[in-house]
XYZ file of C-alpha atoms in Angstrom:
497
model
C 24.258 -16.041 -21.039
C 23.868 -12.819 -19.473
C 26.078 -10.043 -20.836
C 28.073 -7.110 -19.068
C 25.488 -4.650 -19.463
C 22.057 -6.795 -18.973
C 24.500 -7.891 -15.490
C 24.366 -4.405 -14.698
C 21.156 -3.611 -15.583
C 20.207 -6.562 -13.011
C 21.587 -4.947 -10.028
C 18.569 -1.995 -10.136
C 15.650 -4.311 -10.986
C 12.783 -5.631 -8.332
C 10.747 -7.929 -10.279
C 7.618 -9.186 -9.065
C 6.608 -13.179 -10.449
C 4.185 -15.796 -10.198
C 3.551 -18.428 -7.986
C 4.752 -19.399 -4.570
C 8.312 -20.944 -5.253
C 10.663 -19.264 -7.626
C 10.745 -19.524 -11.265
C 14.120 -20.751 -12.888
C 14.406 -17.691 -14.673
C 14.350 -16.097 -11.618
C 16.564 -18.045 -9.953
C 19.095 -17.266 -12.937
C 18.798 -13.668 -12.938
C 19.443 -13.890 -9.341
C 22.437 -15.977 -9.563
C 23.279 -13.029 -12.665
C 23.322 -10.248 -9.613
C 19.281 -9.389 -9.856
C 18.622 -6.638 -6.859
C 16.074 -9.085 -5.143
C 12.343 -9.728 -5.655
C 8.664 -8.228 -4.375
C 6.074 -10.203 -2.490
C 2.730 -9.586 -3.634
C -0.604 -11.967 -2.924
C 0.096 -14.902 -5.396
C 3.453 -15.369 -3.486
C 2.504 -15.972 -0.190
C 1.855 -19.116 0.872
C 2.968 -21.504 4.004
C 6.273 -22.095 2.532
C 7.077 -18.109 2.522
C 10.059 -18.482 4.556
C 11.060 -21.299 2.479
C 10.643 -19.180 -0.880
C 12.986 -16.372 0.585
C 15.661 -18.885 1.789
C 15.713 -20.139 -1.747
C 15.774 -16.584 -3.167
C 19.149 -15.981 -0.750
C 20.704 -19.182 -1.668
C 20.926 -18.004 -5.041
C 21.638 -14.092 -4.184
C 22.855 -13.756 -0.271
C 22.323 -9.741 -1.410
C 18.651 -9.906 -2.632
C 16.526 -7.577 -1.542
C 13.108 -9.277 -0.450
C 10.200 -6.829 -0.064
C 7.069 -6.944 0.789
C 4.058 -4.473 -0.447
C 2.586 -4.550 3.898
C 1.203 -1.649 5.489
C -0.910 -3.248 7.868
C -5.053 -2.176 7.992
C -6.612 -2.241 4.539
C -3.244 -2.944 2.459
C -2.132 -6.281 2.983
C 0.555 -9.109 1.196
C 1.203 -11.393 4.225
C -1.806 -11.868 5.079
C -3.623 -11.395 2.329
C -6.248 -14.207 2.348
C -8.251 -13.674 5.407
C -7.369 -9.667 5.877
C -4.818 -8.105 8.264
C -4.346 -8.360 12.180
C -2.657 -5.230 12.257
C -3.661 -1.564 12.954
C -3.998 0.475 10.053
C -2.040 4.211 9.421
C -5.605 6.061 10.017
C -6.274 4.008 12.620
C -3.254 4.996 14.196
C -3.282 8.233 13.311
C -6.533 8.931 14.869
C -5.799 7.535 18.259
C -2.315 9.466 18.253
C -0.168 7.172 20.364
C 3.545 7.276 18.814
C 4.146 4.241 21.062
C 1.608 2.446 19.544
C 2.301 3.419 16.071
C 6.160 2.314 16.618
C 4.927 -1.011 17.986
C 3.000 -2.024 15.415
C 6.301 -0.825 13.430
C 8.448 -3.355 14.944
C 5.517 -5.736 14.868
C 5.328 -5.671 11.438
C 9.117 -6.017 10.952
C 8.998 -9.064 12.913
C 6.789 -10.700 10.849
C 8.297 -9.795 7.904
C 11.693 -10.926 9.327
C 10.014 -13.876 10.169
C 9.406 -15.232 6.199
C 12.811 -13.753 5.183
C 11.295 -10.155 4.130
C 14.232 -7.716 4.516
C 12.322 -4.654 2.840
C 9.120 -3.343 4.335
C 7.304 -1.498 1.876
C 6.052 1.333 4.403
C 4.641 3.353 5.721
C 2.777 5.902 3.787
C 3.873 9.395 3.951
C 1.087 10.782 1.904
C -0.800 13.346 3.902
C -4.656 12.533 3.141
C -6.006 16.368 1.862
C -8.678 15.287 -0.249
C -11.178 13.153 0.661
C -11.879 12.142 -2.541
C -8.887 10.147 -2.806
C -9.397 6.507 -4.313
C -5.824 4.953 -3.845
C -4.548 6.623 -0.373
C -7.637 7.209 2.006
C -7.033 5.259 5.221
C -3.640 4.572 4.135
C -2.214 7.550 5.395
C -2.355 8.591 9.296
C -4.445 11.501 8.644
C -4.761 15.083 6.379
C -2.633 17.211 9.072
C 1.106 17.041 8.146
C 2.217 17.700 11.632
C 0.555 14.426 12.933
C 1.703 12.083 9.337
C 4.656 13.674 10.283
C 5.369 12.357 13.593
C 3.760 9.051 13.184
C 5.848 8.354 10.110
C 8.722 8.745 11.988
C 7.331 6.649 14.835
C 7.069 3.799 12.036
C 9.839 4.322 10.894
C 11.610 3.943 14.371
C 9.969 0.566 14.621
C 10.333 -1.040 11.439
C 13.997 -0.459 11.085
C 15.049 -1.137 14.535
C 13.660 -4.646 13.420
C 16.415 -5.177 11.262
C 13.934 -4.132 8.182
C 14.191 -1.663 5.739
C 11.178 1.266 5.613
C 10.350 2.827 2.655
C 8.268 5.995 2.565
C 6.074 6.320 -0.495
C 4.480 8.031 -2.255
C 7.608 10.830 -2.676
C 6.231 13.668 -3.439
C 3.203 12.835 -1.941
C 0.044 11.573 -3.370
C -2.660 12.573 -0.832
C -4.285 15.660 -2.787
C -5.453 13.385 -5.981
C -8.509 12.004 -7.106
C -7.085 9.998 -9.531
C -5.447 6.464 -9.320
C -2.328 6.524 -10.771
C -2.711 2.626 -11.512
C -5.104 3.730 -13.725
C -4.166 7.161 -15.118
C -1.765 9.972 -14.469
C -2.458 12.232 -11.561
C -1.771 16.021 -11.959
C -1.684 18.243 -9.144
C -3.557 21.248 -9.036
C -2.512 22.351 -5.286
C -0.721 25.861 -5.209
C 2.765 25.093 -5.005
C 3.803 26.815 -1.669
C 0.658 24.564 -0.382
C 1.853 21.872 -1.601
C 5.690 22.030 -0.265
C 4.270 23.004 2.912
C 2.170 20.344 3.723
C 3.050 17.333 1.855
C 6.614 17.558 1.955
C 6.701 17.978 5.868
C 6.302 14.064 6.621
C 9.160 13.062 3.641
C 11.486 15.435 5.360
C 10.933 14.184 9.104
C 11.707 11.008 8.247
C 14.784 11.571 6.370
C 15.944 13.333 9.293
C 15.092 10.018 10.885
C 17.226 7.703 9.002
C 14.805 6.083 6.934
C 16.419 3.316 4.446
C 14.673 3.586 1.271
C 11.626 6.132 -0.759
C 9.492 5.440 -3.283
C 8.545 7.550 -5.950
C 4.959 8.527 -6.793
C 3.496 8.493 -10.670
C 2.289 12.021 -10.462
C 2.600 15.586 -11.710
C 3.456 18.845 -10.315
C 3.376 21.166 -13.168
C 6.007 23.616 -10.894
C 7.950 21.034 -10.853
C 7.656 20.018 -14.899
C 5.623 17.958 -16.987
C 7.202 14.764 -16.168
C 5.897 12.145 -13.467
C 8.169 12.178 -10.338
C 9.499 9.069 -10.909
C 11.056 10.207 -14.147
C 11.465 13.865 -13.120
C 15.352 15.047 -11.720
C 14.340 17.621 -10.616
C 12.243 16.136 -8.139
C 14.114 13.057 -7.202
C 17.003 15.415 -6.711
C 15.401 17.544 -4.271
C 15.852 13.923 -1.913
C 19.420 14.345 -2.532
C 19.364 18.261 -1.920
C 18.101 17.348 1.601
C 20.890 15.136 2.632
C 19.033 11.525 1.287
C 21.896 8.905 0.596
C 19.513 5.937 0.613
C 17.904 3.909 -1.819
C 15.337 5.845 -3.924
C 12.351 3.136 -5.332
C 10.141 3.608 -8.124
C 6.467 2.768 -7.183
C 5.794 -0.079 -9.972
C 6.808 0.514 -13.735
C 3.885 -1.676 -14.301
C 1.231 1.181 -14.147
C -1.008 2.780 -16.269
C 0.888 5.899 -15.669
C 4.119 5.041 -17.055
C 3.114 1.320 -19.040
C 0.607 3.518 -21.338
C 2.978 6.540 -21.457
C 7.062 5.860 -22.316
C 6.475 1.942 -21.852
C 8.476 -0.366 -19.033
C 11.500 -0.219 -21.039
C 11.393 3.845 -21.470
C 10.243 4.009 -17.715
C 12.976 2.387 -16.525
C 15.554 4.047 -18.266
C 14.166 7.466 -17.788
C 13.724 6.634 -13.631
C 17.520 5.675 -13.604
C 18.530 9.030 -15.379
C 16.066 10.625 -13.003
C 18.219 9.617 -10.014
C 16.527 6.402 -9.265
C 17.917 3.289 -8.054
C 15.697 0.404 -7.549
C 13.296 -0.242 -10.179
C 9.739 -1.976 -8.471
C 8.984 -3.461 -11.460
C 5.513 -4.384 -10.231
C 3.186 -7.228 -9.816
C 2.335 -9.822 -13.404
C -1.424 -9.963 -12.163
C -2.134 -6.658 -12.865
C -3.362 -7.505 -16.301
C -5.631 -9.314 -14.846
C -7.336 -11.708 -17.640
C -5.295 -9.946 -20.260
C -1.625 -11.245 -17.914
C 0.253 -13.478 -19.922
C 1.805 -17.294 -18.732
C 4.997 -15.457 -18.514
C 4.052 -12.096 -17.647
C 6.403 -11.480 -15.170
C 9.301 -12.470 -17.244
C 8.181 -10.559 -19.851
C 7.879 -7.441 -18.250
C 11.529 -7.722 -16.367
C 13.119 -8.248 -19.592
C 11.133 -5.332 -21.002
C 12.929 -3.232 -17.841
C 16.310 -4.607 -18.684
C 15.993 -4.162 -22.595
C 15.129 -0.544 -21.913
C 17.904 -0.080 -19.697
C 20.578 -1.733 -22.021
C 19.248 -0.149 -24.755
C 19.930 3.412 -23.037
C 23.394 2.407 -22.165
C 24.323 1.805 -25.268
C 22.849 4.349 -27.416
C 24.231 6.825 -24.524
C 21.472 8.138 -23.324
C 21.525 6.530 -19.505
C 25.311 6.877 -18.249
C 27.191 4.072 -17.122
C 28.600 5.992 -14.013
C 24.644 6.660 -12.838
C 23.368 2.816 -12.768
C 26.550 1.693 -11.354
C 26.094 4.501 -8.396
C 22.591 2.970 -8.259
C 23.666 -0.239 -7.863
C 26.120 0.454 -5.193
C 23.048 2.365 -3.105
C 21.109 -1.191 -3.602
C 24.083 -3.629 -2.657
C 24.797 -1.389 0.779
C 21.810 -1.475 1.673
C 22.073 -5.343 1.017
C 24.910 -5.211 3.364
C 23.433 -3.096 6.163
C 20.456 -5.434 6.588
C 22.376 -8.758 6.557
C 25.039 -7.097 9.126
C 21.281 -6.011 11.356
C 19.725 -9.440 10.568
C 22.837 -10.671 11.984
C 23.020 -8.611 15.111
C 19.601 -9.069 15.828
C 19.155 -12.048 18.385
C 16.014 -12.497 20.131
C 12.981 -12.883 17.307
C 10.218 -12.646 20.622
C 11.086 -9.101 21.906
C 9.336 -7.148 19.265
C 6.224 -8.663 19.990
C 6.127 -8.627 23.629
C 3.717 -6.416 25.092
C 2.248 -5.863 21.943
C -1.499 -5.523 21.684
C -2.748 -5.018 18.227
C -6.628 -5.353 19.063
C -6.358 -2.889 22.126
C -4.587 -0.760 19.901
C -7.708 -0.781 16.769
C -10.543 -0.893 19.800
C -9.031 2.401 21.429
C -9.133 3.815 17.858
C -12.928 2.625 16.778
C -15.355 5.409 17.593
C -18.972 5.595 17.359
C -21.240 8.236 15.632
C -24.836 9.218 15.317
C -25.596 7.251 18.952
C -24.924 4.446 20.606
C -26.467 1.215 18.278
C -28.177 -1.827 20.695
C -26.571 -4.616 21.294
C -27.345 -7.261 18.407
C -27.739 -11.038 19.206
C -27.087 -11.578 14.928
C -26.081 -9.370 12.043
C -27.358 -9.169 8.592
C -24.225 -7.372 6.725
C -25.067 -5.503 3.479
C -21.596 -4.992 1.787
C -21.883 -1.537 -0.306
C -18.311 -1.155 -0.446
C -16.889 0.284 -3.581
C -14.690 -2.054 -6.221
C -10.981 -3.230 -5.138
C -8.635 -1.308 -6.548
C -5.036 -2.839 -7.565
C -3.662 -1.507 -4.947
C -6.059 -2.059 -1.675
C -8.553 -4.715 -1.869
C -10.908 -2.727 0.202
C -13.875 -5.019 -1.429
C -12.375 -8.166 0.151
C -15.217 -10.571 1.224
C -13.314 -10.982 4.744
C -14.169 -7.987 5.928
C -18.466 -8.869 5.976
C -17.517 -12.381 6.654
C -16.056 -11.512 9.692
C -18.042 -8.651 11.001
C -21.597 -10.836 10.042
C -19.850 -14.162 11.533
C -22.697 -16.686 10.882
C -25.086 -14.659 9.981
C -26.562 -13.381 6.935
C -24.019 -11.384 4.616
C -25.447 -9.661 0.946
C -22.729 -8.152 -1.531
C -24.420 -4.507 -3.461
C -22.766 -2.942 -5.794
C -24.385 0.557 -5.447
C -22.841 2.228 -8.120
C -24.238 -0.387 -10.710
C -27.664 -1.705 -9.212
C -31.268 0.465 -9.782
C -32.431 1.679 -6.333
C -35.268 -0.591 -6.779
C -32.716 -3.691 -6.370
C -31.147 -1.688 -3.784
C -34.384 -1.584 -1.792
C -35.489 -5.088 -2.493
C -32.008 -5.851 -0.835
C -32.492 -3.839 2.330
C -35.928 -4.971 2.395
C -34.716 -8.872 2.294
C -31.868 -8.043 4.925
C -34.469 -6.502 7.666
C -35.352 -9.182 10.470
C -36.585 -9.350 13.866
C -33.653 -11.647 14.832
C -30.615 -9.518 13.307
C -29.739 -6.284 13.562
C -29.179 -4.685 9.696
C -25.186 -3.274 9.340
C -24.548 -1.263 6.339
C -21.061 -1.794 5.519
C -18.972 0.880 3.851
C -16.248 2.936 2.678
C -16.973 6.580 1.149
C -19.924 8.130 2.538
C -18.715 11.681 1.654
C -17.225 10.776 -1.639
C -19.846 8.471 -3.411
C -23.720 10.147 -3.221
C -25.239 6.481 -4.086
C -23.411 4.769 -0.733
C -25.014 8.028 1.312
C -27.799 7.486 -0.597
C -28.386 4.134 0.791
C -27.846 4.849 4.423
C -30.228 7.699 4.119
C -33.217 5.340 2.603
C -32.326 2.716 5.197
C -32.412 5.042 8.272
C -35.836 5.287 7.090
C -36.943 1.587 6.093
C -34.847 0.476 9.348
C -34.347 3.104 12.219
C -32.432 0.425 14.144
C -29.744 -0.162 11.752
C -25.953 0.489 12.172
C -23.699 1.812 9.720
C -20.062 0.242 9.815
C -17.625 2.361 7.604
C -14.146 1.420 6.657
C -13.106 3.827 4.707
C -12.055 7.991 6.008
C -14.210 8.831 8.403
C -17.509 10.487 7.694
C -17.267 14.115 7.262
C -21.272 15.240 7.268
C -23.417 13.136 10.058
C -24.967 9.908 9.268
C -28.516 9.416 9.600
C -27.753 6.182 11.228
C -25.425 5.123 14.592
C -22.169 4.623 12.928
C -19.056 2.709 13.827
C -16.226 4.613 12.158
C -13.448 1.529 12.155
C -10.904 3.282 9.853
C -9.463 0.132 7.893
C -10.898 -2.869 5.820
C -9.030 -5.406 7.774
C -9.961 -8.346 9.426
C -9.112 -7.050 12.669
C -11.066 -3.961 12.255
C -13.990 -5.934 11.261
C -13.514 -7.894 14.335
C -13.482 -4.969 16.750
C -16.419 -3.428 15.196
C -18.374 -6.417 15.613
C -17.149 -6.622 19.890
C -18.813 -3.405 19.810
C -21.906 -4.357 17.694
C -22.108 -7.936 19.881
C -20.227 -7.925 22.643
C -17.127 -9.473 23.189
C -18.783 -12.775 23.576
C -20.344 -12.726 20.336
């Protein structure tokens, strides 16, 4: 039986779970006034739509969200790679009718399975290239363009009936640190750092978006807390007229799980001025995840917060205000859902291949058309976050032909050359395939011996953009999606092919 306070405590907490149909538990805490759920890979399946109907029946207020931002960072569609244009994709062709397009697109789809929360689009102005969780996420490293494409996503997603949610709040472009892994501090002067990776936050807010999310990082200007548990920074949102839901990215992290805990996290978020608590997704853990992860770690969230409220250090007054943000938000997208009438308009016209060919540009010279391709996959690791290792990315762009995973960073360049040397053929044209040629030396490394072991090879690179020429033609595709595979290998191919 669920008490007054755990009840409360329910109405600020976004679980994640296991499996594609919803644990009883789950379905309890919902009936018990739970905020909703997230959607990450595990849950998707063909019965999706079924899964969120299930979800309402037992909460007509949940929240269902969805961790989909199109290009590299995929839920949805998560086992054969995305169809949709990615923010740097987008950002480098600089269409705002494109970028609100694949907005409403995504919306759509979302709407589609019962997804009422969209969580994107990334805010995060890209500044250092370095970057392992945000790269290609972001629409580019000029705050005046993030800016207006934001905005343009913004536009599209919520005219969908869909909340947006901007992350990462303050803005997580100028790391080189994961914070899934560790805690990022920024070293940016501060002015610099207002400046530039504020800018997009505050467009959009001017825009009407629904919902931000928080960012695990430091600004030591700003104090030595993370932003999600830092008032002064969540109250800067306020400061600039923000009256929607604030999110915390997931309490699951490295950055607050091996700091103050779940529990601590949440409690310290809510004081902070948060009000929806992403508890994150069980398979993090990976081996190490539990049978019943995912209740475990809600009911470490909920224990924190009832433990706060009753030893007084988490007011009563600030997760009930919390709770009202969630449940009118609740009531704004059922009273959208509701008004919205024909499902087919926010697809018409819409052309998401156009939209990643116009943005695919080629480097270095033009590469011969190839009858096959050999595909040597030197992409770096997936990270929680982006599974920019995923195996449908060479599948696609080699098709039927020959397709060789090397881990650069942990093979002798003798394997590495054995490798290339097995991949070279008079019937296939050799395609390097990767994802940091400015930030790792061993993936530039390997282009450089190949351009001279195999003039006629092609680089394909789905990660930022290459900032020093390639030795070799390269296709600079700007996402590790399936579509941007796709449209790489048109160009490699033909269309035919």
């Amino acid at each position: 039986m669920t008490d007054e306070l755990e009840r409360l405590a329910n109405g600020v907490l976004w679980p994640g779970f296991f499996g594609t149909t919803a644990p009883e538990w789950l379905r309890a805490e919902l009936r018990d006034g739970l905020a909703g759920v997230v959607y990450f890979g595990q849950n998707i399946g063909e019965g999706l739509a079924a899964l969120s109907a299930d979800i309402l029946a037992a909460n007509p207020d949940a929240l269902i969200g969805v961790d989909e931002e199109g290009g590299s960072v995929t839920r949805l569609e998560s086992a054969g790679g995305s169809t949709l244009p990615g923010a740097a994709q987008l950002g480098a062709l600089d269409d705002l009718v494109a970028t609100e397009r694949t907005g409403a697109e995504l919306a759509r789809r979302a709407r589609a399975v019962g997804v009422n929360v969209v969580l994107g689009p990334v805010a995060d102005v890209n500044t250092d290239p370095r970057n392992p969780v945000i790269g290609v996420r972001a629409f580019g490293s000029d705050e005046r363009l993030v800016s207006r494409h934001v905005v343009a996503a913004v536009d599209g997603i919520q005219d969908g009936a869909v909340a947006a949610c901007l992350k990462h709040f303050p803005g997580h472009g100028d790391t080189h640190l994961d914070s899934h892994h560790a805690l990022p501090v920024i070293s940016l002067e501060i002015a610099e750092y207002e400046r530039v990776h504020l800018a997009p936050f505050r467009a959009a807010i001017d825009a009407g978006v629904d919902t931000v999310m928080t960012a695990h990082i430091v600004v030591p200007a700003w104090g030595e807390e993370p932003a999600t548990l830092n008032p002064r920074v969540l109250g800067m949102l306020r400061e600039w007229g923000f009256d929607g839901v604030i999110i915390t990215d997931a309490l699951d992290m490295a950055a607050i799980r091996e700091t103050v805990g779940i529990g601590g996290g949440a409690a310290r978020a809510l004081a902070a001025g948060a009000d929806l608590l992403c508890i994150g997704n069980p398979t993090n853990p990976g081996e190490n995840a539990l049978p019943d992860q995912d209740e475990r770690d809600f009911r470490e969230a909920r224990d924190g917060i009832v433990a706060a409220l009753r030893d007084g250090s988490l007011s009563r007054e600030r997760v009930e205000e919390a709770a009202q943000r969630v449940s009118a938000l609740a009531r704004k997208l059922s009273a959208a859902a509701s008004a919205t009438v024909d499902e087919t308009d926010a697809s018409d016209g819409f052309d998401a291949a156009d939209i990643v060919r116009r943005a695919i540009t080629v480097t270095g010279g033009s590469p011969a058309t190839a009858s096959a391709l050999s595909v040597i996959d030197a992409r770096r690791r997936s990270t929680l976050a982006v599974d920019s290792a995923a195996a449908y990315v060479a599948a696609t762009l080699a098709d039927d032909g020959r397709r060789v995973r090397l881990d650069v960073a942990n093979t002798s360049i003798e394997e590495q050359d054995r490798v290339l040397d097995e991949a070279l053929s008079p019937l296939a044209t050799t395609v390097l395939l990767i994802d940091r040629p400015d930030a790792d030396a061993a993936q530039r490394a390997l282009v450089e011996r190949t351009a001279v072991r195999d003039p006629e090879a092609v680089v394909v690179n789905v990660g930022l953009a290459a900032g020093r020429p390639l030795p070799l033609p390269t296709i600079e595709v700007g996402a590790a999606s399936r579509l941007g595979a796709q449209m790489a290998r048109e160009r490699l191919v033909g269309a035919a092919g």
